[in-house]
PDB file of C-alpha atoms in Angstrom:
ATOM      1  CA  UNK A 213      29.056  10.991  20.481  1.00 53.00           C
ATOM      2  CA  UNK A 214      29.918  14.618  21.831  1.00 50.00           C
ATOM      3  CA  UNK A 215      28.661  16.316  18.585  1.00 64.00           C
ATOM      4  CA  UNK A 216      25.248  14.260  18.816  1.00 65.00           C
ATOM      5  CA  UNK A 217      24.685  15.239  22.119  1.00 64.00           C
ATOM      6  CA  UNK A 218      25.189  19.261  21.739  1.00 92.00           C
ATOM      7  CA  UNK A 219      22.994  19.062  19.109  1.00 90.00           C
ATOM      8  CA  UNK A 220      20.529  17.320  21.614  1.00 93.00           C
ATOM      9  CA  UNK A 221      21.596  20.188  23.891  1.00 94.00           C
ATOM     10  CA  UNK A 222      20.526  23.302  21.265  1.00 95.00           C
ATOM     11  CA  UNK A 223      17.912  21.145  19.956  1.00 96.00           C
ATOM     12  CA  UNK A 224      16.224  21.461  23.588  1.00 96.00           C
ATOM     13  CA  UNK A 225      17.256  24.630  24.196  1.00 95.00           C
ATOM     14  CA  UNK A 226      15.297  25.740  20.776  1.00 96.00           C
ATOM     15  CA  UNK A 227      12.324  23.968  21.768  1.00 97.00           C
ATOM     16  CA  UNK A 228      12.095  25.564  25.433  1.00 96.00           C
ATOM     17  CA  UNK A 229      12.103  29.138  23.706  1.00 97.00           C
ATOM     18  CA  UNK A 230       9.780  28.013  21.001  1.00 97.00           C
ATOM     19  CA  UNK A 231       7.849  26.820  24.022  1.00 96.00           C
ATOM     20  CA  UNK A 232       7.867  30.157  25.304  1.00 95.00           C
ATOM     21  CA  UNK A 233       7.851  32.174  22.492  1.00 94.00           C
ATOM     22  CA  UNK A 234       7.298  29.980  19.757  1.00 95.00           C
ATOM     23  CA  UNK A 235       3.876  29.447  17.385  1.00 93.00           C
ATOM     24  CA  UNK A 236       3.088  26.002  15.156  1.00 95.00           C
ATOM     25  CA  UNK A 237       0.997  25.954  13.028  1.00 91.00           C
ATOM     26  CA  UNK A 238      -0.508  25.740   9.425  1.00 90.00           C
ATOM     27  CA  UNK A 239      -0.264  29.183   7.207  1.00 87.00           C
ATOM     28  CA  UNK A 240      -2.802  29.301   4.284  1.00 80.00           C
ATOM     29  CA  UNK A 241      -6.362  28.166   2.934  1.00 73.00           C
ATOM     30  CA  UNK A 242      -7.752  25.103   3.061  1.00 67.00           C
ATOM     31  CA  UNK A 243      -4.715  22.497   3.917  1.00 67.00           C
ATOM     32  CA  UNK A 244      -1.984  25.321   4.258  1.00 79.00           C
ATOM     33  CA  UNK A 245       1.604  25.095   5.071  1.00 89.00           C
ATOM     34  CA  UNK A 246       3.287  24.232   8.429  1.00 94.00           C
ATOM     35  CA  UNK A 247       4.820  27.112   9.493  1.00 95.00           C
ATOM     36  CA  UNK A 248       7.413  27.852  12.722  1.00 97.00           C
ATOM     37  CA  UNK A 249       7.693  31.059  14.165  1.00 96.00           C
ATOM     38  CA  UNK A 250       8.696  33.122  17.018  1.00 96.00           C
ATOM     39  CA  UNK A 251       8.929  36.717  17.225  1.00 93.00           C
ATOM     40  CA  UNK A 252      10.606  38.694  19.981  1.00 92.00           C
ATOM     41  CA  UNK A 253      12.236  42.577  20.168  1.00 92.00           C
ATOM     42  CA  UNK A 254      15.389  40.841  21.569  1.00 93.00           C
ATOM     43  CA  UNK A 255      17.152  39.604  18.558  1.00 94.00           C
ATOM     44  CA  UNK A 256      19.861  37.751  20.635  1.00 95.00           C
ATOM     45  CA  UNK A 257      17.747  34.342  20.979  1.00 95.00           C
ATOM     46  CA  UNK A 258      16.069  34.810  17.521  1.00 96.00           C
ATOM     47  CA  UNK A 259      19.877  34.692  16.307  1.00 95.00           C
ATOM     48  CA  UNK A 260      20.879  31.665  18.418  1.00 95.00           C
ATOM     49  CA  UNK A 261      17.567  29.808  17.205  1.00 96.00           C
ATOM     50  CA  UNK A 262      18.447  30.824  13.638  1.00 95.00           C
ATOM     51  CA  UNK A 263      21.459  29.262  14.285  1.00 94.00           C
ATOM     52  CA  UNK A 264      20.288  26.057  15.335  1.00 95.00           C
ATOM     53  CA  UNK A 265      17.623  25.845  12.482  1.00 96.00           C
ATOM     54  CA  UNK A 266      19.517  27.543   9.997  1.00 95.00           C
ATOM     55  CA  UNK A 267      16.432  26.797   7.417  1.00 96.00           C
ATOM     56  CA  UNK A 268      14.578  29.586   9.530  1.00 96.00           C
ATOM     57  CA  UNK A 269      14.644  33.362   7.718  1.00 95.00           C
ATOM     58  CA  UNK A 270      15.367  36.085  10.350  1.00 96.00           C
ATOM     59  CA  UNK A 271      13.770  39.296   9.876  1.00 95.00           C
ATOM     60  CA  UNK A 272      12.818  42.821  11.225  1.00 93.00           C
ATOM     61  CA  UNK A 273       9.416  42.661  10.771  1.00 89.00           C
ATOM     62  CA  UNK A 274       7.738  46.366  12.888  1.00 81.00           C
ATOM     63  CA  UNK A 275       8.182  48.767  15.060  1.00 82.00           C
ATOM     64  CA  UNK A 276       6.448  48.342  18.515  1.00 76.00           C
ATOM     65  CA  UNK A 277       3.648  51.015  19.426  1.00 80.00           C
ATOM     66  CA  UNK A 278       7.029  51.613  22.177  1.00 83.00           C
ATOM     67  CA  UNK A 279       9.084  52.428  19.137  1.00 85.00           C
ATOM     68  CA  UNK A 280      11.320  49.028  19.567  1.00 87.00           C
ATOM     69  CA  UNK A 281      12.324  46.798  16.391  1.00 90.00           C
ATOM     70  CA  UNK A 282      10.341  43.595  16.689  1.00 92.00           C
ATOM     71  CA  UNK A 283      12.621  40.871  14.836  1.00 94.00           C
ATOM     72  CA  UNK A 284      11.036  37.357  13.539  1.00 95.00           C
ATOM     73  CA  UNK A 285      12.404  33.839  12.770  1.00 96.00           C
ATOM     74  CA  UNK A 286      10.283  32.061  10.463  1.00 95.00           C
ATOM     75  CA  UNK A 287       9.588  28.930   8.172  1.00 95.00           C
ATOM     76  CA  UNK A 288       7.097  26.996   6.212  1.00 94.00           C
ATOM     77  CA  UNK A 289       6.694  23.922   4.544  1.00 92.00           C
ATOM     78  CA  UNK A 290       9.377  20.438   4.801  1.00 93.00           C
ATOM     79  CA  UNK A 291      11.811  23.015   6.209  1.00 96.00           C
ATOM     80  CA  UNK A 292       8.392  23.521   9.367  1.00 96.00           C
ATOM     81  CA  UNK A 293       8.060  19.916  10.170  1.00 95.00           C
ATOM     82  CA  UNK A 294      11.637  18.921  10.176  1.00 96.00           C
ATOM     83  CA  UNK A 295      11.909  21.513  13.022  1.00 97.00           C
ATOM     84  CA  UNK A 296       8.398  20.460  14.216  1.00 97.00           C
ATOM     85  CA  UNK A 297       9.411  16.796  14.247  1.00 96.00           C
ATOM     86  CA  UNK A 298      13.238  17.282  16.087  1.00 96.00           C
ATOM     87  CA  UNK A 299      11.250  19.887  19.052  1.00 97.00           C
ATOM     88  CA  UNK A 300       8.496  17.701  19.439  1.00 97.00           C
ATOM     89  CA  UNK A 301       9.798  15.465  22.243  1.00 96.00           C
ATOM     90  CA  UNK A 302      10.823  18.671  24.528  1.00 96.00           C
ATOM     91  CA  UNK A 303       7.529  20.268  24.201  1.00 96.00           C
ATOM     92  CA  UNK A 304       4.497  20.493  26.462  1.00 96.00           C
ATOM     93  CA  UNK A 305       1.320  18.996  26.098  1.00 96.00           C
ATOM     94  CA  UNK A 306      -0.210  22.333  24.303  1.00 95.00           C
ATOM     95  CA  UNK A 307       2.385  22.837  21.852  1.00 95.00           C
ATOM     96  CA  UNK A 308       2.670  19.191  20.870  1.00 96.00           C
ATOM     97  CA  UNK A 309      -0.499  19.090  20.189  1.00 95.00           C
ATOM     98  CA  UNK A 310      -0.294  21.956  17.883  1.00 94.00           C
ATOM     99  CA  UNK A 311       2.870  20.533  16.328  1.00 96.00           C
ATOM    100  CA  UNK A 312       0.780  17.058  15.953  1.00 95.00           C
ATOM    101  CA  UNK A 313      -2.096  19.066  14.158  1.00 93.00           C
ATOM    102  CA  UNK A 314       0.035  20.780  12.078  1.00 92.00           C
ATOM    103  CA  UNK A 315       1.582  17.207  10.879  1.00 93.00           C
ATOM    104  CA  UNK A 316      -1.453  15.529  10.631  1.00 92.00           C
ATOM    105  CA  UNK A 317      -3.183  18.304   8.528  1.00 90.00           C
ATOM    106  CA  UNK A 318       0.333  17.901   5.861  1.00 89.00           C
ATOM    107  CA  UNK A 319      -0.373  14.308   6.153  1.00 89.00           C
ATOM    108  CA  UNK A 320      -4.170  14.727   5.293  1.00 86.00           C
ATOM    109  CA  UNK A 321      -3.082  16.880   1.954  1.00 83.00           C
ATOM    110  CA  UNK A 322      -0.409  14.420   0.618  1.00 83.00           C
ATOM    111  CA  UNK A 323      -3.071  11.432   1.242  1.00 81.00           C
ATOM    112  CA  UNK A 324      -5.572  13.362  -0.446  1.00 78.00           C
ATOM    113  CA  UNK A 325      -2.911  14.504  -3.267  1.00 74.00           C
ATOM    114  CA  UNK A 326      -2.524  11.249  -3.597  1.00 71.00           C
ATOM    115  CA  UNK A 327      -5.693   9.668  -4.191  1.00 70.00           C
ATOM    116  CA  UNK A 328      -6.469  12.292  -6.307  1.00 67.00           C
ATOM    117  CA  UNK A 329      -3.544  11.879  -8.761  1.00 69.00           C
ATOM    118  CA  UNK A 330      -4.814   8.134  -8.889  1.00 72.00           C
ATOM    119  CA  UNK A 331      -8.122   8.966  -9.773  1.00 73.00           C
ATOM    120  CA  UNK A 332     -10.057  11.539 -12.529  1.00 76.00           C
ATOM    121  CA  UNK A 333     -12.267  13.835 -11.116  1.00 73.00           C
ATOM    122  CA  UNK A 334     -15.555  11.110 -11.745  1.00 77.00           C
ATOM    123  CA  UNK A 335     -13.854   8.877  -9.158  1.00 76.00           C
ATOM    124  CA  UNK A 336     -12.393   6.146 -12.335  1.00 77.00           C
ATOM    125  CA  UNK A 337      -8.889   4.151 -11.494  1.00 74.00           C
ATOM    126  CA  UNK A 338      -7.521   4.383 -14.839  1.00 69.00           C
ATOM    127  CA  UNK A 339      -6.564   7.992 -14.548  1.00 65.00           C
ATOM    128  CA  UNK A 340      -3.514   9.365 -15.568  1.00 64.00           C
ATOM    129  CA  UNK A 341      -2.685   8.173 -19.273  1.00 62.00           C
ATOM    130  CA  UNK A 342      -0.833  11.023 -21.309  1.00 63.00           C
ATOM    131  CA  UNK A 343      -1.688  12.317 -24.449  1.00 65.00           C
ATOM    132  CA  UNK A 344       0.733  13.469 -27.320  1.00 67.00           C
ATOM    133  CA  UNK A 345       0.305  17.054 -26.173  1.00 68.00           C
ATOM    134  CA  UNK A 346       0.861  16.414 -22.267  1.00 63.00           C
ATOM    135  CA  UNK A 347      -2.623  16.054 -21.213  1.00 70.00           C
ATOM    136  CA  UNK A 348      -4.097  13.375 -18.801  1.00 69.00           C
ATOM    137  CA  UNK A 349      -7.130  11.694 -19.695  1.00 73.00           C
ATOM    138  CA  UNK A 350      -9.390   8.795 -18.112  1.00 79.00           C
ATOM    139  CA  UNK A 351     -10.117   6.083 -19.826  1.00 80.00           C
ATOM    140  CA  UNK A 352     -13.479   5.229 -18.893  1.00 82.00           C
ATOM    141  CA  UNK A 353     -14.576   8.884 -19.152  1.00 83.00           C
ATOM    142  CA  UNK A 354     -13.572   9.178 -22.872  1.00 82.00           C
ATOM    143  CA  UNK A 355     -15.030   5.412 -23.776  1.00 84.00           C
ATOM    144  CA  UNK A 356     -18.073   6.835 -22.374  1.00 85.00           C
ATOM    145  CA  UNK A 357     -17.956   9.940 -24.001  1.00 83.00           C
ATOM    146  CA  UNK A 358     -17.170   8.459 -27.465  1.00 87.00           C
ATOM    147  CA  UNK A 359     -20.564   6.392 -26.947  1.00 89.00           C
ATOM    148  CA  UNK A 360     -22.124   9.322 -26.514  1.00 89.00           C
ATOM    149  CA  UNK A 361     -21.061  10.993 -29.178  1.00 87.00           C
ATOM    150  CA  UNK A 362     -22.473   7.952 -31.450  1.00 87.00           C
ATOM    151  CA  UNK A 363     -25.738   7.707 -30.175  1.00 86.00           C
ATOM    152  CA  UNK A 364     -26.142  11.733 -30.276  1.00 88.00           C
ATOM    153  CA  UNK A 365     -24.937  11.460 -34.145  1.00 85.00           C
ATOM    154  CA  UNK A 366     -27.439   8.347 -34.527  1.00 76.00           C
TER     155      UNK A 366
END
């Protein structure tokens, strides 16, 4: 497949200038985003790797201390890791394993999203019930509360 295989073609091509030029990472507190970038004051490859990721904003971002434009192609979130994930077999071992970090850190904070929509803040598995005006509520918690609320008023 001729189209498969120039996509192949770019898709290396990206990941030797990311390689190069390229940063992966997380962007943010605590689990943050994944974020691609690569910043240059040639715009030429910026373009062609804009091209090839399309889901990556180009922008001027400064002006050097030299007085040159300094141009940046960026991208965070689902839109980082699908680029993270196509790159990843092209890169070396220092940038993989800053890809890999950056996907296992995502990982980590939908896991943890997920156990925590599961569960009320008091650790109970019966979390998540709705009430008439939106709210979730915990079963256990509110039994217990309602028992407390007796033996206070007995």
């Amino acid at each position: 497949d001729v189209e498969r295989m120039n996509r192949e073609a770019l898709v290396a091509w990206a990941a030797g200038f990311l390689e190069g030029e390229g940063c992966f990472g997380t962007y943010g507190k605590g689990h943050g985003s994944p974020m691609v970038a690569a910043s240059q004051i040639n715009i030429e490859p910026l373009r062609r790797l804009n091209e090839i990721f399309p889901q990556m904003t180009l922008r001027e971002t400064a002006i050097s201390s030299a007085g040159n434009r300094t141009w940046e192609c960026r991208c965070y979130g689902d839109k980082a890791l699908a680029i993270m994930r196509e790159v990843l077999p092209w890169m070396s071992e220092k940038k993989a394993a800053q890809i890999i970090a950056a996907i296992e850190k995502r990982e980590a904070r939908e896991a943890d999203l997920a156990e925590r929509r599961k569960t009320c803040p008091q650790g109970h598995n019966d979390f998540g019930f709705r009430t008439n005006n939106g709210y979730r509520y915990c079963k256990t918690c509110q039994r217990e509360y309602a028992r407390l609320k007796r033996k206070v008023a007995a």
